[in-house]
C-alpha positions as CSV (number, residue, x, y, z in Angstrom):
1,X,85.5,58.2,16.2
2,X,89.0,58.7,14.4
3,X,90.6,56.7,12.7
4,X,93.8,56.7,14.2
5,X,92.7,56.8,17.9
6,X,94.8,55.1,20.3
7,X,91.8,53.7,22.1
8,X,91.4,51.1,19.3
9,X,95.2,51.2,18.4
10,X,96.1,47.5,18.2
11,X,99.0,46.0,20.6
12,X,102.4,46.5,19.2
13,X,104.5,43.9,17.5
14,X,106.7,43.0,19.1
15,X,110.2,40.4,18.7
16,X,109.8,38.5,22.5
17,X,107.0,37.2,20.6
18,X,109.4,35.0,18.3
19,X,112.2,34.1,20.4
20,X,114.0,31.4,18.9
21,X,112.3,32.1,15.8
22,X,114.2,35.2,15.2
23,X,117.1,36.1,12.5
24,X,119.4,39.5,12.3
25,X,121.0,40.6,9.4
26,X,123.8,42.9,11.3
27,X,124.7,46.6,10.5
28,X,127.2,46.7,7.9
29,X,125.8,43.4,6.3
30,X,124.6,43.2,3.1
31,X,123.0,40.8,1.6
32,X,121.7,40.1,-2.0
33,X,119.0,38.2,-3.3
34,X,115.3,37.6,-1.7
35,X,115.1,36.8,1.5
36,X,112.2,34.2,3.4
37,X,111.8,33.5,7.2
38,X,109.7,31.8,9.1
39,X,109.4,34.0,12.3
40,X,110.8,37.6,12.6
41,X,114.1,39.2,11.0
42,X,115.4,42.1,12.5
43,X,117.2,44.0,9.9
44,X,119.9,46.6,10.6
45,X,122.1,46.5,7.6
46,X,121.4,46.2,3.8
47,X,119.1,43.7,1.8
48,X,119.1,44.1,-2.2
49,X,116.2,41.7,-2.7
50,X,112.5,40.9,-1.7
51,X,111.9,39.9,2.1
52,X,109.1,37.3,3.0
53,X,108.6,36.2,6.9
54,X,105.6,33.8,7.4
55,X,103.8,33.8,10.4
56,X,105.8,36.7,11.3
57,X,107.2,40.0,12.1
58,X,109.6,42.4,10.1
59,X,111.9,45.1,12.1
60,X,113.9,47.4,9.5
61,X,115.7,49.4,12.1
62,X,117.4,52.2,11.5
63,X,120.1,53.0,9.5
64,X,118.5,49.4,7.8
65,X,117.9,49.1,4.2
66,X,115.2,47.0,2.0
67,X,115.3,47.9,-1.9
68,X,113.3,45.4,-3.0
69,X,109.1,44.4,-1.5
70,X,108.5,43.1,2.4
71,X,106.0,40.7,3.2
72,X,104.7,39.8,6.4
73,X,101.7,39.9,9.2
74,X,103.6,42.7,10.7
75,X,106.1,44.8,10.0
76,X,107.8,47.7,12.3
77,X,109.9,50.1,10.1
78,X,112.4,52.6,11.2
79,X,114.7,52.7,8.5
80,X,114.5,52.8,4.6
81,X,112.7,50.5,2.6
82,X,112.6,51.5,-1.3
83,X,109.3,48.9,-2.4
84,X,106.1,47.9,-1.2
85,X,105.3,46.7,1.9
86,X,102.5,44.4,2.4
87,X,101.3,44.1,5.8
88,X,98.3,41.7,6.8
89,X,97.7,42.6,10.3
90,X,100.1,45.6,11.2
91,X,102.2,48.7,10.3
92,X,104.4,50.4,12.7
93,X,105.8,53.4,11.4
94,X,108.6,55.3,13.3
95,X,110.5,58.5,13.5
């Protein structure tokens, strides 16, 4: 069996999941220092910092930037993130 089949792929993350629960930093924002949600945060601009979401879901899209560590259960990345991520449950990796 490989390891990457999509038979045993697990279900996306996905943002419906948190509605209500869910914060954007904006394109063009920038924002410095570390960062902790409860929920999901969809990031489009620029975070100088750490990001933490509990219970949640990360989205760096892109043109988004993270220089500093994400954590979270998942965490769907587009854009740039120049740290470590640390993913409990899942890591969505785009183009």
């Amino acid at each position: 069996m490989a390891m990457w089949s999509s038979k045993n792929k697990p279900a996306s993350a996905d943002l419906q999941r948190y509605n209500g629960k869910t914060s954007i930093i904006a394109a063009g924002a920038m924002l410095v220092g570390d960062l902790r949600v409860k929920g999901a945060v969809q990031l489009d601009g620029r975070l100088q910092g750490n990001l933490i979401a509990e219970e949640g879901l990360v989205r760096v899209s892109a043109g988004g930037l993270v220089e500093g560590e994400i954590h979270a259960q998942h965490v769907i990345l587009d854009g740039e993130v120049t740290g470590d991520v640390h993913a409990s449950e899942h890591v969505e990796l785009g183009s």
